[in-house]
Short mmCIF file of C-alpha atoms in Angstrom, two decimals:
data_model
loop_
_atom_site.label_atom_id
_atom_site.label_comp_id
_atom_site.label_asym_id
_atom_site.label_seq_id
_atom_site.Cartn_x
_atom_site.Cartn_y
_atom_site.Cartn_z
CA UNK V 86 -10.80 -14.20 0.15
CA UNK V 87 -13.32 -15.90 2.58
CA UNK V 88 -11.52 -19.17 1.46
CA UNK V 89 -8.38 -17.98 2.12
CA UNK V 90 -8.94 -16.12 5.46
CA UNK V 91 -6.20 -13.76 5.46
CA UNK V 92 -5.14 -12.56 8.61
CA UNK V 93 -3.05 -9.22 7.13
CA UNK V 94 -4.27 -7.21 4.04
CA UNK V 95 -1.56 -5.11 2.39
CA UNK V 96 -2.83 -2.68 0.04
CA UNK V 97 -2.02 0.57 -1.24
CA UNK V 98 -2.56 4.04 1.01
CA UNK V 99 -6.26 4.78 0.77
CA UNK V 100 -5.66 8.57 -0.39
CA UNK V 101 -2.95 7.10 -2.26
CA UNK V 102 -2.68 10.15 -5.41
CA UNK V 103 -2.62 7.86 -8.36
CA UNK V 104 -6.40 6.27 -8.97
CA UNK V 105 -5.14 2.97 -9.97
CA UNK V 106 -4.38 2.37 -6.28
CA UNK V 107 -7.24 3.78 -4.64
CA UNK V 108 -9.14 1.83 -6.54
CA UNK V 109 -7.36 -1.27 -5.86
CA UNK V 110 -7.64 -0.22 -1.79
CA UNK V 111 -11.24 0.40 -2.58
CA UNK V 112 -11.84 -3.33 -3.97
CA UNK V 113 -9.75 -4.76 -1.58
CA UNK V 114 -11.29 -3.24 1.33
CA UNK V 115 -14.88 -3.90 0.09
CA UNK V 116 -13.67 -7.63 -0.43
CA UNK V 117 -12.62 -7.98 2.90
CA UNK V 118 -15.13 -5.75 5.08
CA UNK V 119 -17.04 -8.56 6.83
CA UNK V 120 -13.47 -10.17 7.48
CA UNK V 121 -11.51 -9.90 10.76
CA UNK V 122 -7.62 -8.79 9.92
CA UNK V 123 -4.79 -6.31 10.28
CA UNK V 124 -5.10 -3.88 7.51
CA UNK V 125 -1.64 -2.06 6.78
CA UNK V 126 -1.38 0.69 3.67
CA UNK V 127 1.40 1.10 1.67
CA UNK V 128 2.87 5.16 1.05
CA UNK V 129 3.88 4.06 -2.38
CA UNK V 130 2.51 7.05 -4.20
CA UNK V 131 4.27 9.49 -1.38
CA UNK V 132 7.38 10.30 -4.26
CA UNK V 133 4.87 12.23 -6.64
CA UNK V 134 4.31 14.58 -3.47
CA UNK V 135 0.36 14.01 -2.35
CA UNK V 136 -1.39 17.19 -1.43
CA UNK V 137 -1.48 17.44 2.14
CA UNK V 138 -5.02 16.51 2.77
CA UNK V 139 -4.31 13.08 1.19
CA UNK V 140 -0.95 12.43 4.26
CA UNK V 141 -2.51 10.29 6.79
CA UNK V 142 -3.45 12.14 9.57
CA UNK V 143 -2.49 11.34 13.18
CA UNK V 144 -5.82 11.34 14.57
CA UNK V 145 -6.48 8.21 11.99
CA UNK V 146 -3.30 6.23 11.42
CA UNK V 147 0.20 5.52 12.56
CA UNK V 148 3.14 5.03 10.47
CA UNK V 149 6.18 2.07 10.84
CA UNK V 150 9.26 1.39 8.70
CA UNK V 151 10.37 -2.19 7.59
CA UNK V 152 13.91 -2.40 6.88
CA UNK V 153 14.19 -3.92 3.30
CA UNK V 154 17.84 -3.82 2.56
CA UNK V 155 17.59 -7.40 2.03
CA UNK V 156 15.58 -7.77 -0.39
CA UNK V 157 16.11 -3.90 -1.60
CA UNK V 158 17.88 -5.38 -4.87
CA UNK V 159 15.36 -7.97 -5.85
CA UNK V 160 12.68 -5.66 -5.42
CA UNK V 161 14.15 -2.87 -7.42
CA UNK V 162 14.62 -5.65 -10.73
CA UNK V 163 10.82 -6.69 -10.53
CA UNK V 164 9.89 -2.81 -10.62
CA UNK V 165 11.96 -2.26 -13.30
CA UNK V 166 11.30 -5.32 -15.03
CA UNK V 167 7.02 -3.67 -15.27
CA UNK V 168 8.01 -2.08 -18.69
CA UNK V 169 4.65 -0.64 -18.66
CA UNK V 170 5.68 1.13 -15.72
CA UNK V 171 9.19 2.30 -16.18
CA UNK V 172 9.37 3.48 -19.81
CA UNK V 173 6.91 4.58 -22.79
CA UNK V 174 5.87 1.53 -24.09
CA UNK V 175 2.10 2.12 -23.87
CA UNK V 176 1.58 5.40 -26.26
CA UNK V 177 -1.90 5.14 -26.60
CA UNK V 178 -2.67 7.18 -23.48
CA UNK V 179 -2.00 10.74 -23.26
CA UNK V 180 -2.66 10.89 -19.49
CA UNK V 181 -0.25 7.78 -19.29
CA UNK V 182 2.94 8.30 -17.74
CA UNK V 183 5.99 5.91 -16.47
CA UNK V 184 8.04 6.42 -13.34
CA UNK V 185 11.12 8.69 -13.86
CA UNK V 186 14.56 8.22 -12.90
CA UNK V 187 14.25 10.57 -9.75
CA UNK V 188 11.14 8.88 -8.93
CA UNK V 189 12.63 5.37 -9.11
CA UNK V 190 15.22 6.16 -6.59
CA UNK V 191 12.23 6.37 -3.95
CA UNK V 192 12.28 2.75 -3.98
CA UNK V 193 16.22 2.87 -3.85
CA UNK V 194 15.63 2.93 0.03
CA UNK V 195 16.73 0.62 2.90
CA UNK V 196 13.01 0.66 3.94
CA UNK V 197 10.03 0.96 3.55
CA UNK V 198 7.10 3.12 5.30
CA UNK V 199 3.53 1.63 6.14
CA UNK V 200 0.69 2.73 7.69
CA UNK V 201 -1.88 0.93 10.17
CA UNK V 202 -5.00 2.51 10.32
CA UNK V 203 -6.33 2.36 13.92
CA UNK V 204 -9.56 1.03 12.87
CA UNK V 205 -7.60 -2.04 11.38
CA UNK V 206 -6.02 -2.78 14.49
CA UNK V 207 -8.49 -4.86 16.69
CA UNK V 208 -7.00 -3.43 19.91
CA UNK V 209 -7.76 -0.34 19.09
CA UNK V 210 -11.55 -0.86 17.18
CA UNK V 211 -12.68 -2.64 19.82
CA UNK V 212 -12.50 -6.18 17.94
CA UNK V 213 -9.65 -7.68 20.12
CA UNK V 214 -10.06 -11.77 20.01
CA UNK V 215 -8.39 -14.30 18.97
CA UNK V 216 -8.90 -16.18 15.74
CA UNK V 217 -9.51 -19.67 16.88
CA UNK V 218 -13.17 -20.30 16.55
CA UNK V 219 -13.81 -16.25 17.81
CA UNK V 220 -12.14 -17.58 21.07
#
């Protein structure tokens, strides 16, 4: 990552309700702690209805759409094309599961919802410069 020097991190919603994905906002976070860049969550576990202490709050984040409608159809075929993700396949896991039907149309929408974190965005945690040399 310090190679790469991302300047945006997209990563799952840290309170995200399935564990694959907070874990996956954990690493990625820890990866990229000591690096300067916009950090923007994904609500993509927000279909299987999050208990309400794991919503963003206001005091801590603020939400945006991006209008997908695009790219909606190509990004519908590579989730369904994740057969570990859209049917039984794997039936070696009883606390495995597969998105539904009524689950998959979530992602039948012209959008998509984000979050920024205000301690992600440098205006806001104090850590407004530019990335030229720290200039």
């Amino acid at each position: 990552m310090e190679d790469f020097q991302p300047q945006t991190l997209l990563i799952p919603w840290r309170r995200d309700p399935n564990r694959d994905h907070r874990a996956t906002w954990q690493i990625l976070s820890h990866a990229t702690q000591s690096m300067e860049l916009q950090q923007f969550e994904y609500l993509h576990g927000a279909f299987s209805r999050p208990k309400e202490e794991e919503w963003p709050q206001n005091t801590e984040a603020s939400g945006f759409t991006i209008d997908i409608s695009s790219v909606q159809k190509r990004k519908l075929a590579a989730i369904q094309a994740h057969v570990s993700q859209t049917t039984r396949i794997i039936k070696d896991d009883p606390q495995g599961r597969c998105i539904s039907p009524d689950e998959l149309a979530f992602f039948q929408q012209p959008h998509e919802t984000w979050i920024a974190p205000f301690c992600s965005i440098p205006e806001v945690a104090g850590r407004a410069k530019t990335r030229d040399n720290g200039k």
